[in-house]
Amino acid sequence: NAGVTQTPKFRILKIGQSMTLQCTQDMNHNYMYWYRQDPGMGLKLIYYSVGAGITDKGEVPNGYNVSRSTTEDFPLRLELAAPSQTSVYFCASEGGGTDTQYFGPGTRLTVL
Amino acid sequence: KNEVEQSPQNLTAQEGEFITINCSYSVGISALHWLQQHPGGGIVSLFMLSSGKKKHGRLIATINIQEKHSSLHITASHPRDSAVYICATSRGSQGNLIFGKGTKLSVKP
């Protein structure tokens, strides 16, 4: 199993550009999460999903959108990038009754 | 709102020392998680516990529900233990986690 994979690893965006951060898991987990991690701060939940077709907002959803058309994929969309969205983004999945979240390697995004 | 506080923020130890990292939270929870973030950035889950104590190798995690406090202990610390250790709490079934800011541990040889 590859676990949770994220692409790209790094990206630089200009203000106002849009992009999609990809997240895929091959563990057939129902729950998936998007977090952002800012320097010196704890991870913050952006959006989560409890299954295909079901998504909900987390603590910091403004400026982001998600979709969950399949169990495996949970892309995060930034429509109008702003410098405040400069962060490291982590995707995670959970399932199989383990209550353990498995994290992807992260995407480091800089908005200039 | 649940606040998760960790102490210390930074910790430097000599190889072989016994290490304790503390985590306090403010409201009732269903489970507490300890995670490790490697210097390269990857995050792995170490423990999930809702009561008592768990042990995995040289790592021991304890929780006191009444005092809303958990500790992570590392015995016979090694330089490869150098990482950021993160405490997180969950409430309910979806597993939405509230994270502490992390404790940066550096173990010197």
Coordinates of N, CA and C in Angstrom, one line a residue:
Chain A
N1 N 0.8 -1.2 0.0 CA 0.0 0.0 0.0 C 0.9 1.2 0.0
A2 N 0.5 2.2 -0.8 CA 1.2 3.5 -0.8 C 0.8 4.4 0.4
G3 N -0.4 4.1 0.9 CA -0.9 4.9 2.0 C -1.6 6.1 1.5
V4 N -1.2 7.3 2.0 CA -1.8 8.6 1.6 C -0.7 9.3 0.8
T5 N -1.1 9.7 -0.4 CA -0.1 10.4 -1.3 C -0.7 11.8 -1.6
Q6 N 0.2 12.8 -1.7 CA -0.2 14.1 -2.0 C 0.7 14.7 -3.1
T7 N 0.1 15.4 -4.0 CA 0.8 16.1 -5.0 C 0.2 17.5 -5.2
P8 N 1.1 18.5 -5.5 CA 2.5 18.5 -5.6 C 3.2 18.5 -4.2
K9 N 4.5 18.4 -4.1 CA 5.2 18.5 -2.9 C 5.5 20.0 -2.5
F10 N 5.7 20.7 -3.6 CA 6.0 22.2 -3.4 C 5.2 22.9 -4.5
R11 N 4.8 24.2 -4.2 CA 4.2 25.0 -5.2 C 4.3 26.4 -4.8
I12 N 4.6 27.3 -5.8 CA 4.6 28.7 -5.6 C 3.5 29.3 -6.5
L13 N 2.6 30.1 -5.9 CA 1.5 30.7 -6.6 C 1.6 32.2 -6.5
K14 N 1.1 32.8 -7.5 CA 0.9 34.3 -7.4 C -0.5 34.6 -6.9
I15 N -0.6 35.7 -6.2 CA -1.9 36.2 -5.7 C -2.9 36.1 -6.8
G16 N -4.1 35.5 -6.4 CA -5.2 35.4 -7.4 C -5.2 34.2 -8.2
Q17 N -4.1 33.4 -8.3 CA -4.1 32.2 -9.0 C -4.9 31.1 -8.3
S18 N -5.3 30.1 -9.0 CA -6.0 29.0 -8.4 C -5.2 27.7 -8.6
M19 N -5.4 26.7 -7.7 CA -4.8 25.4 -7.9 C -5.6 24.4 -7.1
T20 N -5.3 23.1 -7.4 CA -5.8 22.0 -6.7 C -4.7 21.2 -6.1
L21 N -4.8 20.9 -4.8 CA -3.9 20.0 -4.1 C -4.6 18.6 -4.1
Q22 N -3.8 17.7 -4.6 CA -4.4 16.3 -4.8 C -4.1 15.5 -3.6
C23 N -5.0 14.6 -3.2 CA -4.8 13.7 -2.1 C -5.5 12.4 -2.5
T24 N -4.7 11.3 -2.4 CA -5.3 9.9 -2.7 C -4.8 9.0 -1.6
Q25 N -5.8 8.1 -1.2 CA -5.4 7.0 -0.3 C -5.9 5.7 -0.8
D26 N -5.1 4.6 -0.5 CA -5.4 3.3 -1.1 C -5.8 2.3 0.0
M27 N -6.3 2.8 1.1 CA -6.6 2.0 2.3 C -8.1 1.8 2.5
N28 N -8.8 2.3 1.5 CA -10.3 2.2 1.5 C -10.9 2.8 2.8
H29 N -10.2 3.9 3.3 CA -10.7 4.6 4.4 C -11.9 5.5 4.1
N30 N -12.9 5.6 5.0 CA -14.0 6.4 4.8 C -13.7 7.9 5.1
Y31 N -13.0 8.1 6.2 CA -12.7 9.5 6.7 C -11.5 10.0 6.0
M32 N -11.6 11.3 5.5 CA -10.4 12.0 5.0 C -10.5 13.4 5.5
Y33 N -9.3 14.0 5.7 CA -9.2 15.3 6.3 C -8.1 16.2 5.5
W34 N -8.3 17.5 5.5 CA -7.3 18.4 5.1 C -7.0 19.3 6.2
Y35 N -5.7 19.5 6.5 CA -5.2 20.3 7.6 C -4.2 21.3 7.0
R36 N -4.0 22.5 7.6 CA -2.9 23.3 7.3 C -2.1 23.5 8.6
Q37 N -0.8 23.7 8.4 CA 0.1 23.9 9.5 C 0.9 25.1 9.2
D38 N 0.8 26.1 10.1 CA 1.5 27.4 10.0 C 2.6 27.3 11.1
P39 N 3.7 28.0 10.8 CA 4.8 28.0 11.7 C 4.4 28.4 13.2
G40 N 4.8 27.5 14.1 CA 4.6 27.8 15.5 C 3.1 27.6 15.9
M41 N 2.3 27.0 15.0 CA 0.9 26.8 15.4 C 0.6 25.3 15.2
G42 N -0.5 24.9 15.9 CA -0.9 23.6 15.7 C -1.6 23.4 14.4
L43 N -1.8 22.2 13.9 CA -2.5 21.9 12.7 C -4.0 22.3 12.9
K44 N -4.5 22.9 11.8 CA -5.9 23.3 11.8 C -6.7 22.6 10.7
L45 N -7.9 22.1 11.1 CA -8.7 21.4 10.2 C -9.4 22.3 9.2
I46 N -9.2 22.1 7.9 CA -9.8 22.9 6.9 C -11.2 22.3 6.4
Y47 N -11.2 21.1 6.0 CA -12.4 20.4 5.6 C -12.2 18.9 5.9
Y48 N -13.3 18.2 6.0 CA -13.2 16.8 6.2 C -14.4 16.1 5.5
S49 N -14.2 14.8 5.3 CA -15.2 14.0 4.6 C -15.4 12.7 5.3
V50 N -16.6 12.2 5.5 CA -16.9 11.0 6.2 C -17.2 9.9 5.2
G51 N -17.2 10.2 3.9 CA -17.4 9.2 2.9 C -17.6 9.9 1.5
A52 N -17.6 9.1 0.5 CA -17.8 9.6 -0.9 C -19.1 10.4 -0.9
G53 N -19.0 11.6 -1.5 CA -20.2 12.5 -1.6 C -20.5 13.3 -0.4
I54 N -19.8 13.2 0.7 CA -20.1 13.9 1.9 C -18.9 14.7 2.4
T55 N -19.0 16.0 2.5 CA -17.9 16.8 3.0 C -18.5 17.8 4.0
D56 N -17.6 18.3 4.8 CA -18.1 19.3 5.8 C -16.9 20.2 6.2
K57 N -17.3 21.5 6.6 CA -16.2 22.4 7.0 C -15.6 22.1 8.3
G58 N -14.3 22.4 8.4 CA -13.6 22.4 9.6 C -13.5 23.7 10.3
E59 N -12.4 23.9 10.9 CA -12.2 25.2 11.7 C -11.8 26.4 10.8
V60 N -11.1 26.2 9.7 CA -10.6 27.3 8.8 C -10.9 27.0 7.4
P61 N -12.2 27.0 6.9 CA -12.6 26.6 5.6 C -12.5 27.8 4.6
N62 N -12.5 29.0 5.0 CA -12.6 30.1 4.1 C -11.5 30.2 3.1
G63 N -11.8 30.3 1.8 CA -10.8 30.4 0.7 C -10.5 29.0 0.1
Y64 N -11.2 28.0 0.6 CA -11.0 26.6 0.1 C -12.3 25.9 -0.3
N65 N -12.2 24.9 -1.2 CA -13.3 24.1 -1.5 C -12.8 22.6 -1.6
V66 N -13.7 21.7 -1.4 CA -13.3 20.3 -1.5 C -14.4 19.5 -2.3
S67 N -14.1 18.4 -2.7 CA -15.1 17.4 -3.3 C -14.6 16.0 -2.9
R68 N -15.5 15.1 -2.9 CA -15.2 13.7 -2.6 C -16.1 12.8 -3.5
S69 N -15.6 12.7 -4.8 CA -16.4 11.9 -5.7 C -16.1 10.4 -5.6
T70 N -15.0 10.0 -5.0 CA -14.6 8.6 -4.8 C -14.1 8.4 -3.4
T71 N -14.0 7.2 -3.0 CA -13.5 6.9 -1.7 C -12.0 7.3 -1.6
E72 N -11.3 7.1 -2.7 CA -9.8 7.3 -2.7 C -9.4 8.7 -2.8
D73 N -10.1 9.6 -3.4 CA -9.6 11.0 -3.7 C -10.3 12.0 -2.9
F74 N -9.5 13.0 -2.5 CA -10.1 14.1 -1.7 C -9.3 15.4 -2.1
P75 N -9.6 16.0 -3.2 CA -8.8 17.2 -3.6 C -9.2 18.4 -2.9
L76 N -8.3 19.3 -2.7 CA -8.5 20.6 -2.0 C -8.3 21.7 -3.1
R77 N -9.2 22.6 -3.2 CA -9.2 23.6 -4.3 C -9.0 25.0 -3.6
L78 N -8.0 25.7 -4.1 CA -7.8 27.1 -3.7 C -8.2 28.0 -5.0
E79 N -9.2 28.8 -4.8 CA -9.8 29.5 -6.0 C -9.0 30.8 -6.3
L80 N -8.8 31.6 -5.3 CA -8.1 32.9 -5.4 C -7.0 33.0 -4.3
A81 N -5.8 32.5 -4.7 CA -4.8 32.4 -3.7 C -4.4 33.8 -3.1
A82 N -4.3 33.7 -1.8 CA -3.9 34.9 -1.0 C -2.6 34.6 -0.2
P83 N -1.8 35.6 0.2 CA -0.6 35.3 1.0 C -0.9 34.6 2.3
S84 N -2.1 34.8 2.9 CA -2.5 34.1 4.1 C -2.6 32.6 3.9
Q85 N -2.7 32.2 2.7 CA -2.8 30.7 2.5 C -1.4 30.1 2.3
T86 N -0.4 30.8 2.5 CA 1.0 30.2 2.5 C 1.1 29.4 3.8
S87 N 1.3 28.1 3.6 CA 1.3 27.1 4.6 C 1.8 25.8 4.1
V88 N 1.8 24.8 5.1 CA 2.1 23.4 4.7 C 0.7 22.7 4.9
Y89 N 0.3 22.0 3.8 CA -1.0 21.3 3.8 C -0.8 19.8 3.9
F90 N -1.5 19.3 4.9 CA -1.5 17.8 5.1 C -2.9 17.2 4.8
C91 N -2.9 16.1 4.1 CA -4.1 15.3 4.0 C -3.9 14.1 4.9
A92 N -5.0 13.6 5.4 CA -5.0 12.4 6.3 C -6.2 11.6 6.0
S93 N -6.1 10.3 6.3 CA -7.3 9.4 6.2 C -7.4 8.6 7.4
E94 N -8.6 8.1 7.7 CA -8.8 7.2 8.9 C -9.9 6.2 8.5
G95 N -9.7 5.0 9.0 CA -10.8 4.0 8.7 C -10.4 2.7 9.3
G96 N -11.2 1.7 8.9 CA -11.0 0.3 9.4 C -11.1 0.2 10.9
G97 N -11.8 1.1 11.5 CA -12.0 1.0 13.0 C -10.8 1.2 13.8
T98 N -9.8 1.8 13.2 CA -8.5 1.9 14.0 C -8.5 3.2 14.8
D99 N -9.3 4.3 14.5 CA -9.2 5.6 15.1 C -7.8 6.2 15.0
T100 N -7.0 5.7 14.0 CA -5.7 6.3 13.8 C -5.7 7.0 12.4
Q101 N -5.2 8.3 12.4 CA -5.1 9.0 11.2 C -3.8 8.8 10.5
Y102 N -3.8 8.5 9.2 CA -2.6 8.3 8.4 C -2.4 9.6 7.6
F103 N -1.2 10.2 7.7 CA -1.0 11.5 7.1 C -0.2 11.3 5.8
G104 N -0.5 12.1 4.8 CA 0.3 12.3 3.6 C 1.6 13.1 3.9
P105 N 2.5 13.2 3.0 CA 3.8 13.8 3.2 C 3.7 15.3 3.3
G106 N 2.6 15.9 2.9 CA 2.4 17.4 2.9 C 2.8 18.0 1.6
T107 N 2.1 19.2 1.4 CA 2.4 20.1 0.3 C 2.8 21.5 0.9
R108 N 4.0 22.0 0.5 CA 4.4 23.3 0.9 C 4.0 24.3 -0.1
L109 N 3.1 25.2 0.3 CA 2.5 26.2 -0.7 C 3.0 27.6 -0.2
T110 N 3.5 28.3 -1.2 CA 3.9 29.7 -1.0 C 3.1 30.6 -2.0
V111 N 2.4 31.6 -1.4 CA 1.6 32.5 -2.3 C 2.3 33.9 -2.2
L112 N 2.8 34.4 -3.3 CA 3.5 35.7 -3.4 C 2.7 36.7 -4.1
Chain B
K1 N -14.9 25.9 23.8 CA -13.9 25.4 22.8 C -12.8 24.7 23.6
N2 N -12.4 23.6 23.0 CA -11.3 22.8 23.6 C -9.9 23.4 23.3
E3 N -9.2 23.7 24.3 CA -7.8 24.2 24.1 C -6.9 23.0 24.5
V4 N -5.8 22.9 23.7 CA -4.8 21.8 24.0 C -3.5 22.5 24.2
E5 N -2.9 22.4 25.3 CA -1.7 23.0 25.7 C -0.6 22.0 25.9
Q6 N 0.6 22.2 25.4 CA 1.7 21.3 25.6 C 2.8 22.0 26.3
S7 N 3.5 21.2 27.1 CA 4.8 21.8 27.7 C 5.8 20.7 27.8
P8 N 7.1 21.0 27.7 CA 7.6 22.3 27.3 C 7.4 22.5 25.8
Q9 N 7.7 23.8 25.3 CA 7.6 24.0 23.8 C 8.9 23.4 23.2
N10 N 10.0 23.6 23.9 CA 11.3 23.0 23.4 C 12.0 22.3 24.5
L11 N 12.6 21.2 24.1 CA 13.3 20.3 25.1 C 14.6 19.8 24.5
T12 N 15.7 20.0 25.2 CA 17.0 19.4 24.7 C 17.4 18.4 25.8
A13 N 17.8 17.3 25.4 CA 18.2 16.2 26.3 C 19.5 15.6 25.8
Q14 N 20.2 14.9 26.7 CA 21.3 14.1 26.4 C 20.9 12.7 26.1
E15 N 21.6 12.0 25.2 CA 21.2 10.7 24.9 C 21.2 9.8 26.2
G16 N 20.1 9.0 26.3 CA 20.0 8.1 27.4 C 19.0 8.7 28.5
E17 N 18.7 10.0 28.4 CA 17.9 10.6 29.4 C 16.4 10.1 29.3
F18 N 15.7 10.2 30.4 CA 14.3 9.9 30.4 C 13.6 11.2 30.1
I19 N 12.6 11.2 29.2 CA 12.0 12.5 28.8 C 10.5 12.4 29.0
T20 N 9.9 13.5 29.5 CA 8.5 13.6 29.6 C 8.0 14.9 28.9
I21 N 6.9 14.7 28.2 CA 6.2 15.8 27.5 C 4.8 15.8 28.0
N22 N 4.3 17.0 28.3 CA 3.0 17.0 28.9 C 1.9 17.7 28.0
C23 N 0.7 17.3 28.2 CA -0.4 17.8 27.4 C -1.6 18.0 28.3
S24 N -2.2 19.2 28.3 CA -3.4 19.4 29.1 C -4.5 19.9 28.1
Y25 N -5.7 19.6 28.4 CA -6.9 20.0 27.6 C -8.0 20.5 28.5
S26 N -8.9 21.2 27.9 CA -9.8 22.0 28.7 C -11.3 21.4 28.8
V27 N -11.7 20.5 27.8 CA -13.0 20.0 27.9 C -12.9 18.5 27.8
G28 N -14.1 17.8 28.1 CA -14.1 16.4 28.0 C -13.9 15.9 26.5
I29 N -13.2 14.8 26.4 CA -12.8 14.3 25.1 C -13.1 12.8 25.0
S30 N -13.2 12.3 23.8 CA -13.3 10.9 23.6 C -12.0 10.1 23.5
A31 N -11.0 10.8 23.0 CA -9.7 10.2 22.9 C -8.6 11.2 22.8
L32 N -7.4 10.8 23.2 CA -6.2 11.7 23.1 C -5.2 11.0 22.2
H33 N -4.6 11.8 21.3 CA -3.6 11.2 20.3 C -2.3 11.8 20.6
W34 N -1.2 11.0 20.4 CA 0.1 11.5 20.3 C 0.7 11.2 18.9
L35 N 1.3 12.2 18.3 CA 1.8 12.1 17.0 C 3.3 12.6 17.0
Q36 N 4.0 12.1 16.0 CA 5.4 12.5 15.9 C 5.6 13.1 14.5
Q37 N 6.2 14.3 14.5 CA 6.5 14.9 13.2 C 8.0 15.0 13.0
H38 N 8.5 14.2 12.0 CA 9.9 14.1 11.7 C 10.5 15.4 11.2
P39 N 11.8 15.6 11.4 CA 12.4 16.8 10.8 C 12.1 17.1 9.4
G40 N 11.9 16.0 8.6 CA 11.5 16.2 7.2 C 10.1 16.6 7.0
G41 N 9.3 16.6 8.0 CA 7.9 17.1 8.0 C 6.8 16.0 8.1
G42 N 7.2 14.7 7.8 CA 6.2 13.7 7.9 C 5.6 13.5 9.3
I43 N 4.3 13.1 9.3 CA 3.6 13.0 10.6 C 3.1 11.5 10.7
V44 N 3.4 10.9 11.9 CA 2.9 9.6 12.1 C 2.2 9.6 13.5
S45 N 1.2 8.8 13.6 CA 0.5 8.6 14.8 C 1.3 7.6 15.7
L46 N 1.4 8.0 17.0 CA 2.1 7.1 17.9 C 1.1 6.3 18.8
F47 N 0.2 7.1 19.4 CA -0.8 6.4 20.3 C -2.1 7.1 20.1
M48 N -3.1 6.3 20.4 CA -4.5 6.9 20.7 C -4.9 6.2 22.0
L49 N -5.3 7.0 23.0 CA -5.8 6.4 24.2 C -6.9 7.2 24.8
S50 N -7.8 6.5 25.5 CA -8.9 7.1 26.1 C -8.9 6.9 27.6
S51 N -8.0 6.0 28.1 CA -7.8 5.8 29.5 C -6.5 5.1 29.8
G52 N -6.0 5.2 31.0 CA -4.9 4.4 31.4 C -3.6 4.7 30.7
K53 N -2.9 3.7 30.2 CA -1.6 3.8 29.8 C -1.4 2.9 28.6
K54 N -0.5 3.3 27.6 CA -0.1 2.4 26.5 C 1.4 2.5 26.4
K55 N 2.0 1.4 25.9 CA 3.5 1.3 25.7 C 3.8 0.8 24.4
H56 N 4.8 1.4 23.7 CA 5.2 0.9 22.5 C 6.7 1.1 22.4
G57 N 7.5 0.0 22.6 CA 8.9 0.1 22.6 C 9.4 1.0 23.8
R58 N 10.1 2.1 23.5 CA 10.6 3.0 24.5 C 9.6 4.1 24.8
L59 N 8.5 4.1 24.2 CA 7.5 5.2 24.4 C 6.4 4.7 25.2
I60 N 6.0 5.6 26.2 CA 4.9 5.3 27.1 C 4.0 6.5 27.1
A61 N 2.7 6.3 26.9 CA 1.7 7.4 27.0 C 0.7 7.1 28.1
T62 N 0.4 8.1 28.9 CA -0.5 8.0 30.0 C -1.6 9.1 29.9
I63 N -2.7 8.8 30.4 CA -3.8 9.8 30.5 C -4.5 9.8 31.8
N64 N -4.8 11.0 32.3 CA -5.6 11.1 33.5 C -6.9 11.9 33.1
I65 N -8.0 11.2 33.0 CA -9.2 11.8 32.5 C -9.7 12.9 33.5
Q66 N -9.6 12.6 34.7 CA -10.2 13.5 35.7 C -9.4 14.8 35.7
E67 N -8.1 14.7 35.6 CA -7.2 15.9 35.6 C -7.1 16.5 34.2
K68 N -7.6 15.9 33.1 CA -7.5 16.4 31.8 C -6.1 16.6 31.4
H69 N -5.3 15.5 31.6 CA -3.8 15.6 31.4 C -3.3 14.3 30.8
S70 N -2.3 14.4 29.9 CA -1.7 13.3 29.4 C -0.2 13.6 29.4
S71 N 0.6 12.5 29.5 CA 2.1 12.6 29.3 C 2.6 11.6 28.3
L72 N 3.6 12.0 27.6 CA 4.3 11.1 26.8 C 5.7 11.0 27.3
H73 N 6.2 9.7 27.6 CA 7.5 9.5 28.2 C 8.3 8.7 27.1
I74 N 9.6 9.1 27.1 CA 10.5 8.4 26.2 C 11.7 7.9 27.2
T75 N 11.9 6.6 27.2 CA 12.9 6.0 28.0 C 14.2 5.9 27.2
A76 N 15.4 6.0 27.8 CA 16.6 5.8 27.1 C 16.6 6.5 25.8
S77 N 16.5 7.8 25.8 CA 16.3 8.6 24.6 C 17.6 8.5 23.7
H78 N 17.3 8.7 22.4 CA 18.3 8.5 21.4 C 18.2 9.7 20.4
P79 N 19.3 10.1 19.8 CA 19.2 11.2 18.8 C 18.1 11.0 17.7
R80 N 17.8 9.7 17.4 CA 16.8 9.5 16.4 C 15.4 9.8 16.9
D81 N 15.3 10.0 18.2 CA 14.0 10.5 18.8 C 13.7 12.0 18.5
S82 N 14.7 12.7 18.1 CA 14.6 14.1 17.8 C 13.5 14.4 16.8
A83 N 12.5 15.1 17.2 CA 11.3 15.3 16.4 C 10.4 16.3 17.1
V84 N 9.3 16.7 16.5 CA 8.3 17.4 17.2 C 7.2 16.4 17.6
Y85 N 6.8 16.5 18.8 CA 5.8 15.6 19.4 C 4.5 16.4 19.6
I86 N 3.4 15.9 19.0 CA 2.2 16.7 19.0 C 1.1 15.9 19.7
C87 N 0.4 16.6 20.5 CA -0.8 16.1 21.3 C -2.0 16.6 20.5
A88 N -3.0 15.7 20.4 CA -4.3 16.1 19.8 C -5.4 15.4 20.5
T89 N -6.6 16.1 20.6 CA -7.7 15.5 21.2 C -8.9 15.3 20.2
S90 N -9.7 14.4 20.4 CA -10.9 14.2 19.6 C -12.1 14.0 20.4
R91 N -13.2 14.5 19.9 CA -14.5 14.3 20.5 C -15.5 13.8 19.5
G92 N -16.3 12.8 19.8 CA -17.3 12.3 18.9 C -16.7 11.3 17.9
S93 N -17.4 10.9 16.9 CA -17.1 9.8 16.1 C -16.3 10.1 14.9
Q94 N -16.3 11.4 14.4 CA -15.7 11.7 13.1 C -14.2 11.8 13.2
G95 N -13.7 11.9 14.4 CA -12.2 12.0 14.6 C -11.7 13.3 14.3
N96 N -12.5 14.4 14.3 CA -11.9 15.7 14.1 C -11.0 16.0 15.3
L97 N -9.8 16.3 15.0 CA -8.7 16.5 16.0 C -8.5 18.0 16.3
I98 N -8.3 18.3 17.5 CA -7.8 19.6 18.0 C -6.3 19.4 18.4
F99 N -5.4 20.2 17.8 CA -4.0 19.9 18.0 C -3.4 20.9 18.9
G100 N -2.4 20.4 19.7 CA -1.5 21.3 20.4 C -0.5 21.9 19.4
K101 N 0.4 22.8 19.9 CA 1.4 23.4 19.0 C 2.6 22.6 18.9
G102 N 2.7 21.5 19.7 CA 3.9 20.6 19.5 C 5.0 21.0 20.5
T103 N 5.8 19.9 20.8 CA 7.0 20.1 21.6 C 8.2 19.6 20.7
K104 N 9.1 20.5 20.5 CA 10.3 20.2 19.7 C 11.4 19.6 20.6
L105 N 11.7 18.3 20.4 CA 12.6 17.6 21.2 C 13.9 17.4 20.4
S106 N 15.0 17.7 21.0 CA 16.3 17.5 20.4 C 17.2 16.7 21.4
V107 N 17.6 15.5 20.9 CA 18.4 14.6 21.8 C 19.8 14.6 21.3
K108 N 20.8 15.1 22.1 CA 22.2 15.2 21.7 C 22.9 13.9 22.1
P109 N 23.9 13.5 21.2 CA 24.6 12.3 21.4 C 25.7 12.6 22.5

